[in-house]
Tab-separated table of C-alpha atoms in Angstrom:
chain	number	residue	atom	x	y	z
A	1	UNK	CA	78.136	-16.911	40.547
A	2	UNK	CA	75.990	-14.335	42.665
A	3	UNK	CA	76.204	-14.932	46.080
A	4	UNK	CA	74.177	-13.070	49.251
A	5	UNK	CA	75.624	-14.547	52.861
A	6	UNK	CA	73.223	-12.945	55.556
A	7	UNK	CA	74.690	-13.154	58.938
A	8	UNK	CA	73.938	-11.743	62.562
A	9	UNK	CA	70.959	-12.762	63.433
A	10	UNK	CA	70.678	-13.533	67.421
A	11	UNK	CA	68.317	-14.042	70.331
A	12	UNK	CA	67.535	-10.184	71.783
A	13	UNK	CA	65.447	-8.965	74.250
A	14	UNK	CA	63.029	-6.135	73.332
A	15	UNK	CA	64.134	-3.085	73.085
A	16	UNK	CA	67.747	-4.341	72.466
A	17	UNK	CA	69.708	-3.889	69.089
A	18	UNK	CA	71.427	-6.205	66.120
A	19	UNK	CA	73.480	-5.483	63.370
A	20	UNK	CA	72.544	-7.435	60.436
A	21	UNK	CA	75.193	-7.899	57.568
A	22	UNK	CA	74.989	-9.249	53.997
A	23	UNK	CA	78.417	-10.394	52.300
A	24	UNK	CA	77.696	-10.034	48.402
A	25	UNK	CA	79.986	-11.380	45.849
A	26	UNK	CA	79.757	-12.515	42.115
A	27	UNK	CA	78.646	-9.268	40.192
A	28	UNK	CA	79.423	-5.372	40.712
A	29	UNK	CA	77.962	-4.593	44.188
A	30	UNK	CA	77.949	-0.918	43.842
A	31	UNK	CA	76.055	-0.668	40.874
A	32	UNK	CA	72.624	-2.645	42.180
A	33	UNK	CA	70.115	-1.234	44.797
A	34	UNK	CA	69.941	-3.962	47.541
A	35	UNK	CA	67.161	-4.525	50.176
A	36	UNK	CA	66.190	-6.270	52.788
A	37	UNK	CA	62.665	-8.349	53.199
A	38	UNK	CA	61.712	-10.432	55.933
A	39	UNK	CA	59.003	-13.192	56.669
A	40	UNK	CA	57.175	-13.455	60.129
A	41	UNK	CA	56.984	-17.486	61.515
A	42	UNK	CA	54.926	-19.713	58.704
A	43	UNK	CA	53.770	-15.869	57.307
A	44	UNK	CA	54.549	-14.028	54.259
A	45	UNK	CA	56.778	-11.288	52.514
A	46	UNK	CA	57.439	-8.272	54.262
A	47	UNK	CA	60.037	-5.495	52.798
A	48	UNK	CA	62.028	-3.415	55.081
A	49	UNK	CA	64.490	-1.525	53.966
A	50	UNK	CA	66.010	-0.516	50.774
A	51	UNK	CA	69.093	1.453	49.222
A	52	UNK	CA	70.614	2.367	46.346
A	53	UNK	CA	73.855	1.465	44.826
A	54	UNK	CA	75.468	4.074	45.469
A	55	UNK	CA	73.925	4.577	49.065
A	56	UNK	CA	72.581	7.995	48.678
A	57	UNK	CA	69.043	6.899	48.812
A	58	UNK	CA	67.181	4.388	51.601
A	59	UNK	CA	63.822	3.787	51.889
A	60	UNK	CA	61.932	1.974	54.613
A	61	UNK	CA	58.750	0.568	55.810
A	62	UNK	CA	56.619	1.842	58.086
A	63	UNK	CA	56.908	-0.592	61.026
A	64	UNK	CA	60.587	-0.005	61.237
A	65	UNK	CA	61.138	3.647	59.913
A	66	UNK	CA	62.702	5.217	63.050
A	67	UNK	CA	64.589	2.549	64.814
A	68	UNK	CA	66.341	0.109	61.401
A	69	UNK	CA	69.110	1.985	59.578
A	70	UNK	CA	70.753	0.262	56.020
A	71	UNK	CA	73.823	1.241	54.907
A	72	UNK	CA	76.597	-0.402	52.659
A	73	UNK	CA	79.948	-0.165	52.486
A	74	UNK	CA	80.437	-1.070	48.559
A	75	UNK	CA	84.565	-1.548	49.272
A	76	UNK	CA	83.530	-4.584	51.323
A	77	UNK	CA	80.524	-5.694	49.010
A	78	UNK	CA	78.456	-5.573	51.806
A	79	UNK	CA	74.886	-4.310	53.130
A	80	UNK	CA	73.957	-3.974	57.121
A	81	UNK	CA	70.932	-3.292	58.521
A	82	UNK	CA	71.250	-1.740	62.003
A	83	UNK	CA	67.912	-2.766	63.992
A	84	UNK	CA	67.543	-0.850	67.300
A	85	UNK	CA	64.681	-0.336	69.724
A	86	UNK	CA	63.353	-4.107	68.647
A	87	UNK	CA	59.663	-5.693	69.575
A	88	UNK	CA	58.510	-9.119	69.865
A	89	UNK	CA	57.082	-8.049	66.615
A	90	UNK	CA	60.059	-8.018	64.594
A	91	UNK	CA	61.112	-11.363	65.064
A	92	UNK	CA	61.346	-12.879	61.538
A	93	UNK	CA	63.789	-14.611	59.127
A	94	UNK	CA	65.699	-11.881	57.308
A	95	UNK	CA	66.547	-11.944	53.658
A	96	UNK	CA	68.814	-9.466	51.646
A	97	UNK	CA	68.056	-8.811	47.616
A	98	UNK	CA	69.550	-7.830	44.938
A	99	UNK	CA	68.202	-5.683	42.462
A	100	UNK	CA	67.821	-7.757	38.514
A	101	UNK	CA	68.980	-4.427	36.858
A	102	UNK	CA	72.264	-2.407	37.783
A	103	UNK	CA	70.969	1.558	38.324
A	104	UNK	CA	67.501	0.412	38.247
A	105	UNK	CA	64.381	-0.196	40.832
A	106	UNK	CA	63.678	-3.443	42.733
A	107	UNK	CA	63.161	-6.474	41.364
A	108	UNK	CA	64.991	-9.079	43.160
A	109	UNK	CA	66.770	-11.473	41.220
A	110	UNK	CA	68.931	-13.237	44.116
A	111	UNK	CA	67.861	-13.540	48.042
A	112	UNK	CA	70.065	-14.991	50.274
A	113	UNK	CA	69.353	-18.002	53.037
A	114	UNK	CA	68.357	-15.311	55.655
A	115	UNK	CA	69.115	-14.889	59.040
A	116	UNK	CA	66.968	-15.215	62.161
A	117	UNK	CA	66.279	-13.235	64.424
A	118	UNK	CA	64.040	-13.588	67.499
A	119	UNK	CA	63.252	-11.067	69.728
A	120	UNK	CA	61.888	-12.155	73.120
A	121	UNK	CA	62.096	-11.643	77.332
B	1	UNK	CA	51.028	2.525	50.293
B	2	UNK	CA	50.124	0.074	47.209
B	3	UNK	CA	47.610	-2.777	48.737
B	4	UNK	CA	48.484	-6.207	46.866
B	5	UNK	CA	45.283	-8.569	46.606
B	6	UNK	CA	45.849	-12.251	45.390
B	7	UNK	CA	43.697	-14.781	44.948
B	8	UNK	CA	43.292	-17.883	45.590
B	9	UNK	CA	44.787	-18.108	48.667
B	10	UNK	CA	45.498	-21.902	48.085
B	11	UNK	CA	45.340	-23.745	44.942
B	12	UNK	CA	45.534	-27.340	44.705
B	13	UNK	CA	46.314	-28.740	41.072
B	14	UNK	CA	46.676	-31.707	39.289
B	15	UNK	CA	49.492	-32.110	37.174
B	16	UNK	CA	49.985	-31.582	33.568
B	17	UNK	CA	47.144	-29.437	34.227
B	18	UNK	CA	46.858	-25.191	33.992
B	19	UNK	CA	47.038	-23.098	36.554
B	20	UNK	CA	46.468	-19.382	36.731
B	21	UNK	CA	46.709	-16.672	39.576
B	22	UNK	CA	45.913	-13.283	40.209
B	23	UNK	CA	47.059	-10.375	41.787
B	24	UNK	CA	45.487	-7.012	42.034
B	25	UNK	CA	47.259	-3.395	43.235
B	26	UNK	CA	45.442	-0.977	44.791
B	27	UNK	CA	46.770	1.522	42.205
B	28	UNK	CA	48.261	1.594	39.092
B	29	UNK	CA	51.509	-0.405	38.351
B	30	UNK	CA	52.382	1.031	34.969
B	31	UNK	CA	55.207	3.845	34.820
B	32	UNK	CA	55.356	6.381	32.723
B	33	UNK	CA	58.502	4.361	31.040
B	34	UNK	CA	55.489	1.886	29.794
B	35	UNK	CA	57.171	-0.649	32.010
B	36	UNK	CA	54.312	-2.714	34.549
B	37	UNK	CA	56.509	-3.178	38.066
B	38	UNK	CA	55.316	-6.204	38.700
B	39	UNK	CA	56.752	-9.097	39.894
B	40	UNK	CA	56.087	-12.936	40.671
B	41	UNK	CA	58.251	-14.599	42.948
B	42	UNK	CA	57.870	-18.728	43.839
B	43	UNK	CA	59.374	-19.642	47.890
B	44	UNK	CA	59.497	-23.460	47.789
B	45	UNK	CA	59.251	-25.519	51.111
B	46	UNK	CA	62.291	-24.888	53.078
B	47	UNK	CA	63.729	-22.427	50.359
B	48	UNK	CA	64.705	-18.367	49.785
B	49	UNK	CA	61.976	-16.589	47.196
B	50	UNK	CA	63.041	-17.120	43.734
B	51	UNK	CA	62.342	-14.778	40.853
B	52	UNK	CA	59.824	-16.033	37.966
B	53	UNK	CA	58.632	-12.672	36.004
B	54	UNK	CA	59.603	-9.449	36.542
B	55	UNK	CA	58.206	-6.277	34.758
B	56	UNK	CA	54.420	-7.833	34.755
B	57	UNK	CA	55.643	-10.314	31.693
B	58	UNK	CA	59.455	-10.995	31.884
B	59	UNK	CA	60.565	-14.582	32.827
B	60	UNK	CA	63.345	-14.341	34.722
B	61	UNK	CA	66.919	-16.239	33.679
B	62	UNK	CA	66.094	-20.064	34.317
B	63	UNK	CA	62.827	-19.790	34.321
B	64	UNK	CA	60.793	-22.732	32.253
B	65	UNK	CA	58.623	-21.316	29.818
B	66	UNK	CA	55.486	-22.654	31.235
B	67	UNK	CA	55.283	-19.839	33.653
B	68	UNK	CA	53.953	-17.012	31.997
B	69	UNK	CA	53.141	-13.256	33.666
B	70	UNK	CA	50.786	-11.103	31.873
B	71	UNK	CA	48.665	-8.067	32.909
B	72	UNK	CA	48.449	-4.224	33.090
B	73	UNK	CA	47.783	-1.401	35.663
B	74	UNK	CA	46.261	-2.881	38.744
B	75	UNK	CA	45.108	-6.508	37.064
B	76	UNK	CA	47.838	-9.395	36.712
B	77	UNK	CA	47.837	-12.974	36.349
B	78	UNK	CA	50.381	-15.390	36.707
B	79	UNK	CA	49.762	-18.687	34.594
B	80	UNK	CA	51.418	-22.299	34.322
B	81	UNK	CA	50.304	-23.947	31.032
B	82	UNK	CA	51.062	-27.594	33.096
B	83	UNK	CA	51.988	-27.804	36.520
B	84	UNK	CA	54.372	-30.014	37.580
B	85	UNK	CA	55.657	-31.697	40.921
B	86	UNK	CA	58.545	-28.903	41.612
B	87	UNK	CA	56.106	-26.307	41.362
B	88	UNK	CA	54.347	-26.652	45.013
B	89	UNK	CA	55.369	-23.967	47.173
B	90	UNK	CA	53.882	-20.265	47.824
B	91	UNK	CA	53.454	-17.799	44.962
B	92	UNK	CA	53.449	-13.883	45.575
B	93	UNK	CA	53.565	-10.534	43.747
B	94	UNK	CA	55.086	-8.135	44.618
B	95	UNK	CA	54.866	-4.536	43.110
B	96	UNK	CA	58.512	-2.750	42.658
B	97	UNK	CA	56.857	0.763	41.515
B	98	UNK	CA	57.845	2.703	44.444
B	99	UNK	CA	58.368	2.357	48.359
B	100	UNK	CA	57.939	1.119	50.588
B	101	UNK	CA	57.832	-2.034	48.199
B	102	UNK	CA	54.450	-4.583	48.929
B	103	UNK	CA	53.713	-8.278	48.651
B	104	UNK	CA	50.484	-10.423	47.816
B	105	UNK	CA	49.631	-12.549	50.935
B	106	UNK	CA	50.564	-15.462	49.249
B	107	UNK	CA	49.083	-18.478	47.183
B	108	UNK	CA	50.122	-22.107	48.319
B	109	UNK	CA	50.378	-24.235	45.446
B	110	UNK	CA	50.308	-28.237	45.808
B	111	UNK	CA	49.520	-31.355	44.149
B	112	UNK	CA	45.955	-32.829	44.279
């Protein structure tokens, strides 16, 4: 059974700094791209961040491009997201994906529960 | 980046009744594989998105064959032949062509 356990979302203050992580288990990590998408308070989708299988390539959005980093370490089955420099405007419920197709795009076939995280003085 | 339109933004129903929505890209979905990346996702209350169709048409694993995802190029439509109680919840597309990846706004679906 697939399984994507978010965890380190926190309370921050701007300008402060989270690591998010994203425990996968139940089908071969290293072969699927992986992102992460968040949603804003009673809002909709927003993708963030995105990265191959075998890490060597990451994409991001706009808004964050600059201050969030993903990486994965694929001997752990896992996927961070390193969020520095954070705004009020960040604060959202963050969900990791995992690609449908192994070596493929980014269709997301399993989210997680997300994480929170609220950034605010 | 690829603008995602949908419409309506809420859509109340009646069940055992159709429903359809639609999604429009500000550009062309189709690759040059002939695949349309497309996708349809469903986030009931209190819940994580859920996949329905990927690939403009292709109901994901699970899926009850009531939804159905059709379309081409930068016109898609999402249809339920009868809707039923489970289905309430928001509906977005999302296109998967290229990054930075982009969602609909949304379309709330609940009972009359």
């Amino acid at each position: 059974e697939v399984q994507l356990v978010e965890s380190g979302g926190d309370l921050v203050q701007p300008g402060g700094s989270l690591r998010l992580s994203c425990a996968a288990s139940g089908f071969s990590f290293s072969r699927y791209s992986m992102s992460w998408v968040r949603q804003f308070p009673g809002k909709g989708l927003e993708w963030v961040s995105g990265i191959y299988g075998s890490g060597a390539g990451t994409y991001y959005a706009d808004s964050v491009k600059g201050r969030f980093t993903i990486s994965r370490d694929n001997s752990k089955n896992t996927v961070f997201l390193q969020m520095n420099n954070l705004r009020v405007e960040d604060t959202a419920v963050y969900y990791c994906a995992k690609d449908e197709a192994p070596n493929s795009g980014w269709d997301f076939d399993y989210w997680g529960q997300g994480t929170l995280v609220t950034v605010s003085s | 980046d690829i603008v995602m339109t949908q419409s309506p933004l809420s859509l109340p129903v009646t069940p055992g009744e159709p429903a359809s929505i639609s999604c429009r890209s500000s550009q062309s979905l189709l690759h040059s594989n002939g695949n349309n990346h497309l996708d349809w996702f469903l986030q009931k209350p209190g819940q994580s998105p859920q996949l329905l169709i990927s690939l403009g048409s292709n109901r994901a694993s699970g899926v009850p064959d009531r939804f159905t995802g059709s379309g081409s190029g930068t016109d898609f439509t999402l249809k339920i032949s009868r809707v039923e109680a489970e289905d309430v919840g928001v509906y977005y597309c999302m296109q998967a062509l290229q990054p930075p990846l982009t969602f609909g706004g949304g379309t709330k679906v609940e009972i009359k």
